[in-house]
Amino acid sequence: MSMKRLINGSMILAGCILALPLLAQGLTDRLQIHGFASQGYLKSTGNNFLAEDSKDGCMSYTEATLNVITSPAKNVNIGTQLYARDLDREGNLFVTLDWAYGDYRWKDFLGIRAGRTKMPMGLYGKVRDVDMSRIPLLLPQSVYAEQEREVNLAIDGVGIYGNFPIRFLGDFDYEAVYGEYNFQDSNSDFFKDQYALAGEPVALGMKANPAIVSASYKGASDAMTEVKNVRGLNLRWNTPLSGLMLGTSMNQLDFNWDFKANMDLVVPTGNPASPYYAMSQAIQILGDYLITTLNYYGEYQWKGITLAGEYKKFKIDGDVEINGMKSHTTTPREAFYGMASGRVNKWLALGTYYSMFYNNANYRDGADQVSAGRPAHFGWQKDLCFTTRLDITDHWLVKVEYQKFNGTGQTFPIYNPQGLKENWDFVAVKSTFYY
Amino acid sequence: MKKILLPLIAVLLLASNAFAADGNVVIIANKSVPVSSITSATLKLIYLGKKNTWSDGSAIVPVALQSGSTHEAFLGQFIEKSSAQYSSFWKQAIFTGEGTPPRSFASLSEMASYVANTPGAVGYVAAGTSVEDVKILRIE
């Protein structure tokens, strides 16, 4: 972690904490300042999850944010939020512009936003960071994988939104956006994992060549990822049945990557005195994909109880070019969860969910993973979660969560070089101060 | 399936008994407000930040109580949320920059006074509460 990053992260954390007593209710009607700072503890058995040392127990889960919202004129809002996170090697508390935009609400049914805005994806896509607004600590990982936060959260562009009531049918909320993602780092652990998923089968294919004794993937270099033409639409129907909301979202983007997959090869020399020769080779991999995400979801609130469910289909469709040889690929991923949470009293809330993810919906048994040289259980990930939220004061909460996992479809192999275990457990504890 | 349903049922049973709001509330508004009646659906849109203007184009200024049985009753009766769910909704809006919650007051008298003195303001009091210089909106 560089000194600059450390100082930046420290400043935002210090700002949050110092501002807390001054700003609990916002400064005035026209200027509001809010923020939170949280610290988590992660512990797993079997596999390292979210952090490369979670099996040993680690504190590598820190978040802080600070936002300012002002209304300089009627129906006009301008706001910005700074965000810093440290999730093991991700983030390093480097302060990023989480969102920053101007908003003009012309009519109730039509408003426009421009700037960096949150991506309207699914039921909780926009609010995944807002820990204090929900009971579970981690959202169901099948749909809201923590490692994918950076690539799903915000776009730079424009959007329209609004609400229109339709008499006895309830009312509809809609939001449509267009723009592009700006990644902080094409070499983040998330991308390293994706490069490995593309590079390892290439090594396996090379190994099948009788002219090669062994081939192994040794990481990526000169990596570049680019996302353009991000378009998103989210539609919510607040039904006339009290507390029931149904919704759907569609997101589509053009994704390109270009990296070198570095291979260690052993080839025969034909010389009996020195039969093998070890060498390195960089394989150029280019990908040009259309990625489509469809979410269907519902939420029902009754008294203090919230029931939620969501189904997500994620399709990667495009061309991949390996050392000049082009082929077409289509991978339909699939995810689902059902969740129930509720408040027992003012300070205690409980929740549970069951979440399922399939790396390829056409091979739910993981047969395609076996073909690619990975264990079958890399084809899915299922987890049963129990969570507890304790509201110690109006501005401080603690969450304790246990998850029982089967499968490793969303577990980074690079965090588990010793191999992945099919059944494993995960515990997370998190404390959040907010105002 | 049993291992999924049992914890689900346990959570539902525990939480369903945790909230009980009693009593009726009356909707009050500043005398400048251009309506004399309002629907529950419209109130819900107003308090969730989805409707910002009255029929004459003037700004709606919703206000709320910070806590208490009248607040719980209002949220349950008109917004269809518990106070925790209402608070969560606005935390999500705050931390995505999509809005700020209605101004809230510690006491009924403070809120009623604000409604009386603020054009476009709308609020609520417990049924039977005596309030001056405001209009009562009939629920359609």
Tab-separated table of C-alpha atoms in Angstrom, chain A:
chain	number	residue	atom	x	y	z
A	1	MET	CA	0.000	0.000	0.000
A	2	SER	CA	1.494	3.320	-1.031
A	3	MET	CA	1.877	6.162	1.441
A	4	LYS	CA	-0.410	8.331	-0.687
A	5	ARG	CA	-3.190	5.742	-0.512
A	6	LEU	CA	-2.699	5.322	3.195
A	7	ILE	CA	-2.948	9.065	3.770
A	8	ASN	CA	-5.995	9.402	1.534
A	9	GLY	CA	-7.774	6.589	3.345
A	10	SER	CA	-6.871	7.920	6.744
A	11	MET	CA	-8.178	11.361	5.839
A	12	ILE	CA	-11.608	10.156	4.823
A	13	LEU	CA	-11.910	7.985	7.907
A	14	ALA	CA	-10.838	10.828	10.147
A	15	GLY	CA	-13.273	13.155	8.389
A	16	CYS	CA	-16.157	10.781	8.979
A	17	ILE	CA	-15.410	10.337	12.630
A	18	LEU	CA	-14.762	14.001	13.361
A	19	ALA	CA	-17.902	15.097	11.552
A	20	LEU	CA	-20.170	12.645	13.369
A	21	PRO	CA	-21.267	14.727	16.350
A	22	LEU	CA	-21.649	17.868	14.271
A	23	LEU	CA	-23.728	16.573	11.433
A	24	ALA	CA	-26.125	13.968	12.754
A	25	GLN	CA	-29.169	15.695	11.321
A	26	GLY	CA	-27.623	17.363	8.307
A	27	LEU	CA	-26.545	20.972	8.265
A	28	THR	CA	-29.632	22.648	6.896
A	29	ASP	CA	-32.561	21.783	4.691
A	30	ARG	CA	-30.443	22.663	1.671
A	31	LEU	CA	-27.124	21.044	2.558
A	32	GLN	CA	-26.790	17.593	4.047
A	33	ILE	CA	-23.656	15.665	4.945
A	34	HIS	CA	-23.688	11.967	5.746
A	35	GLY	CA	-21.162	9.187	6.032
A	36	PHE	CA	-20.208	5.882	7.550
A	37	ALA	CA	-17.127	4.002	8.623
A	38	SER	CA	-17.053	0.253	9.125
A	39	GLN	CA	-14.646	-2.485	10.067
A	40	GLY	CA	-15.174	-6.161	9.442
A	41	TYR	CA	-13.652	-9.452	10.524
A	42	LEU	CA	-13.666	-12.463	8.177
A	43	LYS	CA	-13.078	-16.099	9.076
A	44	SER	CA	-13.566	-19.160	6.917
A	45	THR	CA	-12.853	-22.858	6.907
A	46	GLY	CA	-11.851	-24.861	3.838
A	47	ASN	CA	-11.341	-21.983	1.406
A	48	ASN	CA	-10.097	-18.428	1.600
A	49	PHE	CA	-13.049	-16.218	0.675
A	50	LEU	CA	-12.974	-12.468	-0.044
A	51	ALA	CA	-9.452	-12.358	1.354
A	52	GLU	CA	-6.436	-14.549	0.792
A	53	ASP	CA	-5.995	-15.157	4.510
A	54	SER	CA	-9.606	-15.513	5.690
A	55	LYS	CA	-8.908	-19.088	6.854
A	56	ASP	CA	-6.615	-17.586	9.475
A	57	GLY	CA	-9.186	-14.900	10.353
A	58	CYS	CA	-8.490	-11.379	9.153
A	59	MET	CA	-9.563	-7.769	9.558
A	60	SER	CA	-9.071	-6.978	5.866
A	61	TYR	CA	-12.517	-5.478	5.407
A	62	THR	CA	-12.758	-1.721	5.964
A	63	GLU	CA	-15.112	0.780	4.336
A	64	ALA	CA	-15.699	4.494	4.740
A	65	THR	CA	-17.754	7.037	2.886
A	66	LEU	CA	-18.642	10.696	3.068
A	67	ASN	CA	-21.278	12.481	1.005
A	68	VAL	CA	-22.648	15.956	0.483
A	69	ILE	CA	-26.029	16.707	-1.081
A	70	THR	CA	-27.328	20.189	-1.741
A	71	SER	CA	-30.471	21.631	-3.338
A	72	PRO	CA	-29.491	24.993	-4.823
A	73	ALA	CA	-32.864	25.512	-6.523
A	74	LYS	CA	-36.328	24.013	-6.708
A	75	ASN	CA	-36.207	20.432	-8.089
A	76	VAL	CA	-32.416	20.597	-8.497
A	77	ASN	CA	-30.050	18.418	-6.468
A	78	ILE	CA	-26.286	18.196	-6.697
A	79	GLY	CA	-24.322	15.668	-4.720
A	80	THR	CA	-21.139	13.708	-4.452
A	81	GLN	CA	-19.852	10.807	-2.402
A	82	LEU	CA	-16.302	9.740	-1.656
A	83	TYR	CA	-15.733	6.093	-0.913
A	84	ALA	CA	-12.756	4.084	0.305
A	85	ARG	CA	-12.516	0.354	0.823
A	86	ASP	CA	-9.966	-2.177	1.813
A	87	LEU	CA	-10.969	-5.749	1.027
A	88	ASP	CA	-7.716	-7.615	1.323
A	89	ARG	CA	-5.710	-6.570	-1.768
A	90	GLU	CA	-8.671	-4.645	-3.261
A	91	GLY	CA	-9.071	-0.947	-2.691
A	92	ASN	CA	-6.301	-0.331	-0.164
A	93	LEU	CA	-8.442	2.511	1.211
A	94	PHE	CA	-7.789	4.509	-1.925
A	95	VAL	CA	-10.441	7.232	-2.043
A	96	THR	CA	-12.644	7.063	-5.127
A	97	LEU	CA	-15.475	9.183	-6.439
A	98	ASP	CA	-18.352	6.833	-5.752
A	99	TRP	CA	-21.000	9.017	-7.329
A	100	ALA	CA	-21.230	12.664	-8.316
A	101	TYR	CA	-24.070	14.095	-10.311
A	102	GLY	CA	-26.562	16.809	-10.922
A	103	ASP	CA	-30.244	15.966	-10.871
A	104	TYR	CA	-33.169	17.956	-12.216
A	105	ARG	CA	-36.642	16.646	-11.542
A	106	TRP	CA	-38.807	18.357	-14.112
A	107	LYS	CA	-42.001	16.496	-13.210
A	108	ASP	CA	-42.762	13.617	-10.895
A	109	PHE	CA	-42.750	11.326	-13.923
A	110	LEU	CA	-39.491	12.639	-15.426
A	111	GLY	CA	-36.169	13.610	-13.949
A	112	ILE	CA	-32.707	13.668	-15.490
A	113	ARG	CA	-29.309	12.926	-13.949
A	114	ALA	CA	-25.859	13.434	-15.409
A	115	GLY	CA	-22.481	12.514	-13.984
A	116	ARG	CA	-21.304	9.394	-12.200
A	117	THR	CA	-24.416	7.522	-11.075
A	118	LYS	CA	-25.113	4.190	-9.463
A	119	MET	CA	-26.012	1.416	-11.866
A	120	PRO	CA	-29.695	0.463	-11.555
A	121	MET	CA	-29.235	-3.299	-11.431
A	122	GLY	CA	-31.689	-5.611	-9.710
A	123	LEU	CA	-33.255	-5.110	-6.318
A	124	TYR	CA	-30.177	-4.048	-4.334
A	125	GLY	CA	-27.574	-3.226	-6.997
A	126	LYS	CA	-27.533	0.489	-6.264
A	127	VAL	CA	-27.521	0.138	-2.496
A	128	ARG	CA	-25.119	-2.737	-1.977
A	129	ASP	CA	-22.740	-0.498	-0.003
A	130	VAL	CA	-25.468	0.822	2.274
A	131	ASP	CA	-24.916	-1.721	4.984
A	132	MET	CA	-27.050	0.089	7.532
A	133	SER	CA	-30.159	-0.057	5.329
A	134	ARG	CA	-30.472	-3.842	5.504
A	135	ILE	CA	-30.221	-6.686	7.984
A	136	PRO	CA	-27.732	-9.093	6.316
A	137	LEU	CA	-24.066	-8.163	6.396
A	138	LEU	CA	-23.294	-9.523	2.925
A	139	LEU	CA	-26.020	-9.498	0.328
A	140	PRO	CA	-26.627	-12.905	-1.277
A	141	GLN	CA	-23.351	-13.512	-3.073
A	142	SER	CA	-24.938	-15.347	-5.988
A	143	VAL	CA	-26.396	-12.079	-7.295
A	144	TYR	CA	-24.288	-9.467	-5.482
A	145	ALA	CA	-20.788	-10.952	-5.382
A	146	GLU	CA	-18.631	-8.739	-3.182
A	147	GLN	CA	-15.620	-9.113	-5.499
A	148	GLU	CA	-17.585	-7.727	-8.439
A	149	ARG	CA	-18.508	-4.478	-6.719
A	150	GLU	CA	-16.177	-2.345	-8.774
A	151	VAL	CA	-17.420	-3.609	-12.117
A	152	ASN	CA	-21.118	-3.287	-11.387
A	153	LEU	CA	-21.587	-0.230	-9.263
A	154	ALA	CA	-21.422	3.081	-11.082
A	155	ILE	CA	-21.285	4.475	-14.588
A	156	ASP	CA	-20.278	7.810	-16.029
A	157	GLY	CA	-23.142	8.995	-18.172
A	158	VAL	CA	-26.724	10.204	-18.173
A	159	GLY	CA	-30.019	8.818	-16.999
A	160	ILE	CA	-33.711	9.523	-16.733
A	161	TYR	CA	-36.059	8.391	-13.999
A	162	GLY	CA	-39.503	8.980	-12.613
A	163	ASN	CA	-42.676	7.626	-11.116
A	164	PHE	CA	-46.119	7.342	-12.590
A	165	PRO	CA	-49.192	6.185	-10.699
A	166	ILE	CA	-51.811	4.214	-12.599
A	167	ARG	CA	-54.956	4.490	-10.487
A	168	PHE	CA	-55.989	1.070	-9.161
A	169	LEU	CA	-52.829	-0.627	-10.502
A	170	GLY	CA	-50.499	1.049	-8.022
A	171	ASP	CA	-47.521	2.976	-9.369
A	172	PHE	CA	-44.359	2.393	-11.378
A	173	ASP	CA	-40.785	3.586	-10.815
A	174	TYR	CA	-38.444	3.531	-13.758
A	175	GLU	CA	-34.827	4.431	-14.407
A	176	ALA	CA	-32.817	4.235	-17.631
A	177	VAL	CA	-29.098	5.020	-17.928
A	178	TYR	CA	-26.422	5.142	-20.594
A	179	GLY	CA	-22.672	5.575	-20.124
A	180	GLU	CA	-19.448	3.731	-19.474
A	181	TYR	CA	-17.570	2.163	-16.592
A	182	ASN	CA	-14.253	3.543	-15.462
A	183	PHE	CA	-12.318	0.868	-13.639
A	184	GLN	CA	-9.758	1.795	-11.056
A	185	ASP	CA	-7.558	-1.119	-11.887
A	186	SER	CA	-7.451	-3.663	-14.743
A	187	ASN	CA	-5.130	-5.732	-12.546
A	188	SER	CA	-7.416	-6.076	-9.538
A	189	ASP	CA	-7.825	-9.535	-8.004
A	190	PHE	CA	-11.230	-9.793	-9.670
A	191	PHE	CA	-9.680	-9.348	-13.110
A	192	LYS	CA	-6.667	-11.517	-12.258
A	193	ASP	CA	-9.151	-14.263	-11.441
A	194	GLN	CA	-10.969	-13.702	-14.743
A	195	TYR	CA	-7.679	-13.777	-16.685
A	196	ALA	CA	-6.828	-17.042	-14.959
A	197	LEU	CA	-10.218	-18.500	-15.898
A	198	ALA	CA	-9.442	-17.679	-19.540
A	199	GLY	CA	-5.743	-18.600	-19.413
A	200	GLU	CA	-5.920	-21.954	-17.601
A	201	PRO	CA	-7.962	-23.735	-20.312
A	202	VAL	CA	-5.452	-22.445	-22.879
A	203	ALA	CA	-2.661	-24.109	-20.891
A	204	LEU	CA	-4.760	-27.276	-20.743
A	205	GLY	CA	-5.183	-27.181	-24.538
A	206	MET	CA	-1.433	-26.716	-25.020
A	207	LYS	CA	-0.749	-29.675	-22.742
A	208	ALA	CA	-2.853	-31.837	-25.095
A	209	ASN	CA	-0.306	-31.151	-27.835
A	210	PRO	CA	2.123	-34.108	-27.966
A	211	ALA	CA	4.931	-31.679	-28.773
A	212	ILE	CA	4.531	-30.126	-25.315
A	213	VAL	CA	5.373	-32.085	-22.165
A	214	SER	CA	3.731	-29.665	-19.749
A	215	ALA	CA	2.124	-26.240	-19.789
A	216	SER	CA	0.952	-24.138	-16.876
A	217	TYR	CA	-0.640	-20.695	-16.634
A	218	LYS	CA	1.516	-18.253	-14.673
A	219	GLY	CA	-0.524	-15.057	-14.588
A	220	ALA	CA	-1.361	-12.200	-16.926
A	221	SER	CA	0.579	-9.151	-18.058
A	222	ASP	CA	-0.013	-6.071	-20.220
A	223	ALA	CA	-3.692	-6.307	-19.333
A	224	MET	CA	-6.251	-3.821	-20.562
A	225	THR	CA	-9.998	-3.969	-20.003
A	226	GLU	CA	-12.529	-1.571	-21.403
A	227	VAL	CA	-16.277	-1.292	-21.001
A	228	LYS	CA	-18.346	0.879	-23.301
A	229	ASN	CA	-21.957	1.485	-24.205
A	230	VAL	CA	-23.344	0.520	-20.834
A	231	ARG	CA	-27.108	0.736	-20.913
A	232	GLY	CA	-29.411	-0.100	-18.080
A	233	LEU	CA	-33.131	-0.117	-17.423
A	234	ASN	CA	-34.872	-0.824	-14.138
A	235	LEU	CA	-38.636	-0.959	-13.757
A	236	ARG	CA	-40.468	-1.416	-10.449
A	237	TRP	CA	-44.146	-1.981	-9.975
A	238	ASN	CA	-45.429	-1.001	-6.549
A	239	THR	CA	-48.499	-3.177	-6.712
A	240	PRO	CA	-51.872	-2.344	-5.183
A	241	LEU	CA	-51.321	-5.242	-2.769
A	242	SER	CA	-49.994	-3.487	0.311
A	243	GLY	CA	-46.218	-3.897	0.692
A	244	LEU	CA	-45.631	-5.914	-2.499
A	245	MET	CA	-43.205	-4.643	-5.127
A	246	LEU	CA	-42.172	-6.508	-8.283
A	247	GLY	CA	-39.423	-5.444	-10.631
A	248	THR	CA	-37.117	-6.258	-13.456
A	249	SER	CA	-33.894	-4.795	-14.792
A	250	MET	CA	-31.832	-5.271	-17.913
A	251	ASN	CA	-28.235	-4.185	-18.317
A	252	GLN	CA	-26.086	-4.570	-21.364
A	253	LEU	CA	-22.506	-3.569	-22.081
A	254	ASP	CA	-19.700	-4.036	-24.580
A	255	PHE	CA	-16.673	-5.558	-22.867
A	256	ASN	CA	-13.208	-5.803	-24.384
A	257	TRP	CA	-10.031	-7.171	-22.924
A	258	ASP	CA	-6.545	-7.678	-24.169
A	259	PHE	CA	-3.858	-9.382	-22.092
A	260	LYS	CA	-0.917	-11.728	-22.287
A	261	ALA	CA	-1.373	-15.106	-20.596
A	262	ASN	CA	2.095	-16.138	-19.459
A	263	MET	CA	2.768	-19.860	-19.794
A	264	ASP	CA	5.580	-21.997	-18.451
A	265	LEU	CA	6.220	-24.771	-20.974
A	266	VAL	CA	8.377	-27.860	-21.033
A	267	VAL	CA	9.122	-29.188	-24.513
A	268	PRO	CA	11.163	-32.137	-25.745
A	269	THR	CA	14.518	-31.304	-27.316
A	270	GLY	CA	15.162	-34.558	-29.190
A	271	ASN	CA	18.574	-34.654	-27.524
A	272	PRO	CA	18.931	-37.772	-25.230
A	273	ALA	CA	21.575	-35.983	-23.146
A	274	SER	CA	19.181	-33.157	-22.311
A	275	PRO	CA	15.693	-34.384	-23.301
A	276	TYR	CA	13.604	-31.440	-22.044
A	277	TYR	CA	13.747	-27.707	-22.360
A	278	ALA	CA	11.858	-25.269	-20.089
A	279	MET	CA	10.655	-22.054	-21.640
A	280	SER	CA	8.153	-19.262	-21.152
A	281	GLN	CA	5.663	-18.100	-23.701
A	282	ALA	CA	3.197	-15.211	-23.648
A	283	ILE	CA	-0.100	-15.964	-25.361
A	284	GLN	CA	-2.040	-12.933	-26.564
A	285	ILE	CA	-5.735	-13.182	-25.617
A	286	LEU	CA	-8.264	-10.712	-26.937
A	287	GLY	CA	-11.930	-10.798	-26.049
A	288	ASP	CA	-14.808	-8.833	-27.514
A	289	TYR	CA	-18.040	-9.602	-25.679
A	290	LEU	CA	-21.600	-8.441	-25.285
A	291	ILE	CA	-22.628	-8.995	-21.667
A	292	THR	CA	-26.326	-8.986	-20.818
A	293	THR	CA	-27.731	-9.157	-17.304
A	294	LEU	CA	-31.409	-9.737	-16.627
A	295	ASN	CA	-32.849	-9.559	-13.128
A	296	TYR	CA	-36.376	-10.381	-11.996
A	297	TYR	CA	-37.157	-9.625	-8.385
A	298	GLY	CA	-39.807	-9.045	-5.778
A	299	GLU	CA	-39.994	-7.675	-2.271
A	300	TYR	CA	-42.820	-7.910	0.225
A	301	GLN	CA	-42.888	-5.876	3.424
A	302	TRP	CA	-45.363	-6.636	6.158
A	303	LYS	CA	-45.078	-5.082	9.608
A	304	GLY	CA	-41.391	-5.444	10.440
A	305	ILE	CA	-40.775	-8.315	8.028
A	306	THR	CA	-39.169	-8.129	4.607
A	307	LEU	CA	-39.299	-11.046	2.185
A	308	ALA	CA	-37.239	-10.750	-0.975
A	309	GLY	CA	-36.345	-12.943	-3.911
A	310	GLU	CA	-34.382	-12.403	-7.081
A	311	TYR	CA	-33.433	-14.352	-10.181
A	312	LYS	CA	-30.521	-13.202	-12.330
A	313	LYS	CA	-29.431	-14.403	-15.735
A	314	PHE	CA	-26.049	-13.257	-16.938
A	315	LYS	CA	-24.996	-14.005	-20.500
A	316	ILE	CA	-21.506	-13.525	-21.927
A	317	ASP	CA	-21.601	-13.684	-25.712
A	318	GLY	CA	-18.701	-12.831	-27.997
A	319	ASP	CA	-15.489	-13.623	-29.786
A	320	VAL	CA	-12.210	-14.572	-28.209
A	321	GLU	CA	-8.941	-14.502	-30.131
A	322	ILE	CA	-6.007	-16.561	-28.874
A	323	ASN	CA	-2.728	-15.931	-30.674
A	324	GLY	CA	-4.664	-14.877	-33.766
A	325	MET	CA	-7.141	-17.792	-33.741
A	326	LYS	CA	-10.705	-16.591	-33.292
A	327	SER	CA	-13.606	-18.528	-31.791
A	328	HIS	CA	-17.098	-17.718	-30.536
A	329	THR	CA	-18.179	-18.267	-26.951
A	330	THR	CA	-21.506	-18.071	-25.097
A	331	THR	CA	-21.781	-18.584	-21.355
A	332	PRO	CA	-25.123	-18.244	-19.589
A	333	ARG	CA	-24.642	-17.746	-15.853
A	334	GLU	CA	-27.537	-18.004	-13.467
A	335	ALA	CA	-28.222	-16.941	-9.875
A	336	PHE	CA	-31.104	-16.932	-7.431
A	337	TYR	CA	-31.826	-16.179	-3.802
A	338	GLY	CA	-34.725	-16.070	-1.358
A	339	MET	CA	-34.380	-13.973	1.781
A	340	ALA	CA	-36.383	-13.240	4.923
A	341	SER	CA	-35.446	-10.668	7.516
A	342	GLY	CA	-37.199	-8.929	10.307
A	343	ARG	CA	-36.822	-6.833	13.375
A	344	VAL	CA	-37.418	-8.480	16.745
A	345	ASN	CA	-37.192	-5.214	18.662
A	346	LYS	CA	-35.488	-1.828	18.418
A	347	TRP	CA	-31.988	-3.243	18.871
A	348	LEU	CA	-32.201	-6.762	17.445
A	349	ALA	CA	-32.961	-7.957	13.916
A	350	LEU	CA	-32.579	-11.392	12.362
A	351	GLY	CA	-32.339	-12.630	8.814
A	352	THR	CA	-31.715	-15.673	6.691
A	353	TYR	CA	-31.302	-16.420	3.011
A	354	TYR	CA	-30.539	-19.209	0.622
A	355	SER	CA	-28.522	-18.316	-2.446
A	356	MET	CA	-27.507	-20.296	-5.558
A	357	PHE	CA	-25.098	-19.515	-8.380
A	358	TYR	CA	-24.204	-21.476	-11.529
A	359	ASN	CA	-21.158	-20.592	-13.616
A	360	ASN	CA	-22.830	-22.110	-16.658
A	361	ALA	CA	-26.567	-22.745	-16.609
A	362	ASN	CA	-26.121	-25.384	-19.326
A	363	TYR	CA	-23.830	-27.414	-17.054
A	364	ARG	CA	-25.253	-27.149	-13.545
A	365	ASP	CA	-23.392	-30.331	-12.604
A	366	GLY	CA	-20.062	-28.637	-13.374
A	367	ALA	CA	-19.191	-30.952	-16.306
A	368	ASP	CA	-17.796	-27.996	-18.273
A	369	GLN	CA	-15.480	-27.149	-15.368
A	370	VAL	CA	-14.129	-30.683	-15.293
A	371	SER	CA	-13.406	-30.354	-19.040
A	372	ALA	CA	-11.456	-27.179	-18.283
A	373	GLY	CA	-9.347	-28.933	-15.655
A	374	ARG	CA	-11.166	-27.603	-12.596
A	375	PRO	CA	-13.218	-29.450	-9.968
A	376	ALA	CA	-16.913	-29.937	-10.776
A	377	HIS	CA	-17.929	-27.896	-7.715
A	378	PHE	CA	-16.434	-24.831	-9.407
A	379	GLY	CA	-19.590	-24.954	-11.513
A	380	TRP	CA	-21.842	-23.795	-8.670
A	381	GLN	CA	-21.927	-22.081	-5.301
A	382	LYS	CA	-24.806	-22.409	-2.857
A	383	ASP	CA	-25.022	-20.894	0.579
A	384	LEU	CA	-27.342	-20.829	3.526
A	385	CYS	CA	-26.933	-17.715	5.625
A	386	PHE	CA	-28.022	-16.717	9.135
A	387	THR	CA	-27.509	-13.158	10.201
A	388	THR	CA	-27.971	-10.981	13.260
A	389	ARG	CA	-27.999	-7.206	13.422
A	390	LEU	CA	-27.546	-5.374	16.704
A	391	ASP	CA	-28.374	-1.655	16.766
A	392	ILE	CA	-26.339	-0.567	19.736
A	393	THR	CA	-27.167	3.127	19.304
A	394	ASP	CA	-29.002	5.124	16.616
A	395	HIS	CA	-25.652	5.544	14.834
A	396	TRP	CA	-23.757	2.336	15.563
A	397	LEU	CA	-24.575	-1.218	14.600
A	398	VAL	CA	-22.838	-4.568	14.742
A	399	LYS	CA	-23.639	-7.535	12.509
A	400	VAL	CA	-22.689	-11.170	12.958
A	401	GLU	CA	-23.234	-13.582	10.093
A	402	TYR	CA	-22.683	-17.274	9.439
A	403	GLN	CA	-22.803	-18.859	5.992
A	404	LYS	CA	-22.607	-22.519	5.055
A	405	PHE	CA	-21.301	-22.958	1.520
A	406	ASN	CA	-21.421	-25.793	-0.939
A	407	GLY	CA	-19.430	-25.287	-4.145
A	408	THR	CA	-16.785	-22.775	-5.125
A	409	GLY	CA	-18.134	-21.103	-8.279
A	410	GLN	CA	-17.492	-17.610	-6.913
A	411	THR	CA	-14.397	-18.382	-4.873
A	412	PHE	CA	-11.104	-17.057	-6.229
A	413	PRO	CA	-8.686	-19.892	-7.132
A	414	ILE	CA	-5.855	-17.345	-6.801
A	415	TYR	CA	-6.662	-17.081	-3.071
A	416	ASN	CA	-6.574	-20.869	-2.795
A	417	PRO	CA	-3.467	-22.128	-4.558
A	418	GLN	CA	-3.613	-25.348	-2.539
A	419	GLY	CA	-6.947	-26.240	-4.206
A	420	LEU	CA	-10.615	-25.628	-3.479
A	421	LYS	CA	-12.752	-27.550	-0.985
A	422	GLU	CA	-16.382	-28.253	-1.880
A	423	ASN	CA	-17.981	-27.702	1.549
A	424	TRP	CA	-16.901	-24.860	3.770
A	425	ASP	CA	-18.074	-22.291	6.308
A	426	PHE	CA	-17.742	-18.551	6.563
A	427	VAL	CA	-18.270	-16.132	9.450
A	428	ALA	CA	-18.233	-12.348	9.182
A	429	VAL	CA	-18.561	-9.687	11.876
A	430	LYS	CA	-18.876	-6.017	11.026
A	431	SER	CA	-19.234	-2.827	13.001
A	432	THR	CA	-20.570	0.293	11.277
A	433	PHE	CA	-20.796	3.851	12.553
A	434	TYR	CA	-23.027	6.088	10.442
A	435	TYR	CA	-24.771	9.423	10.474
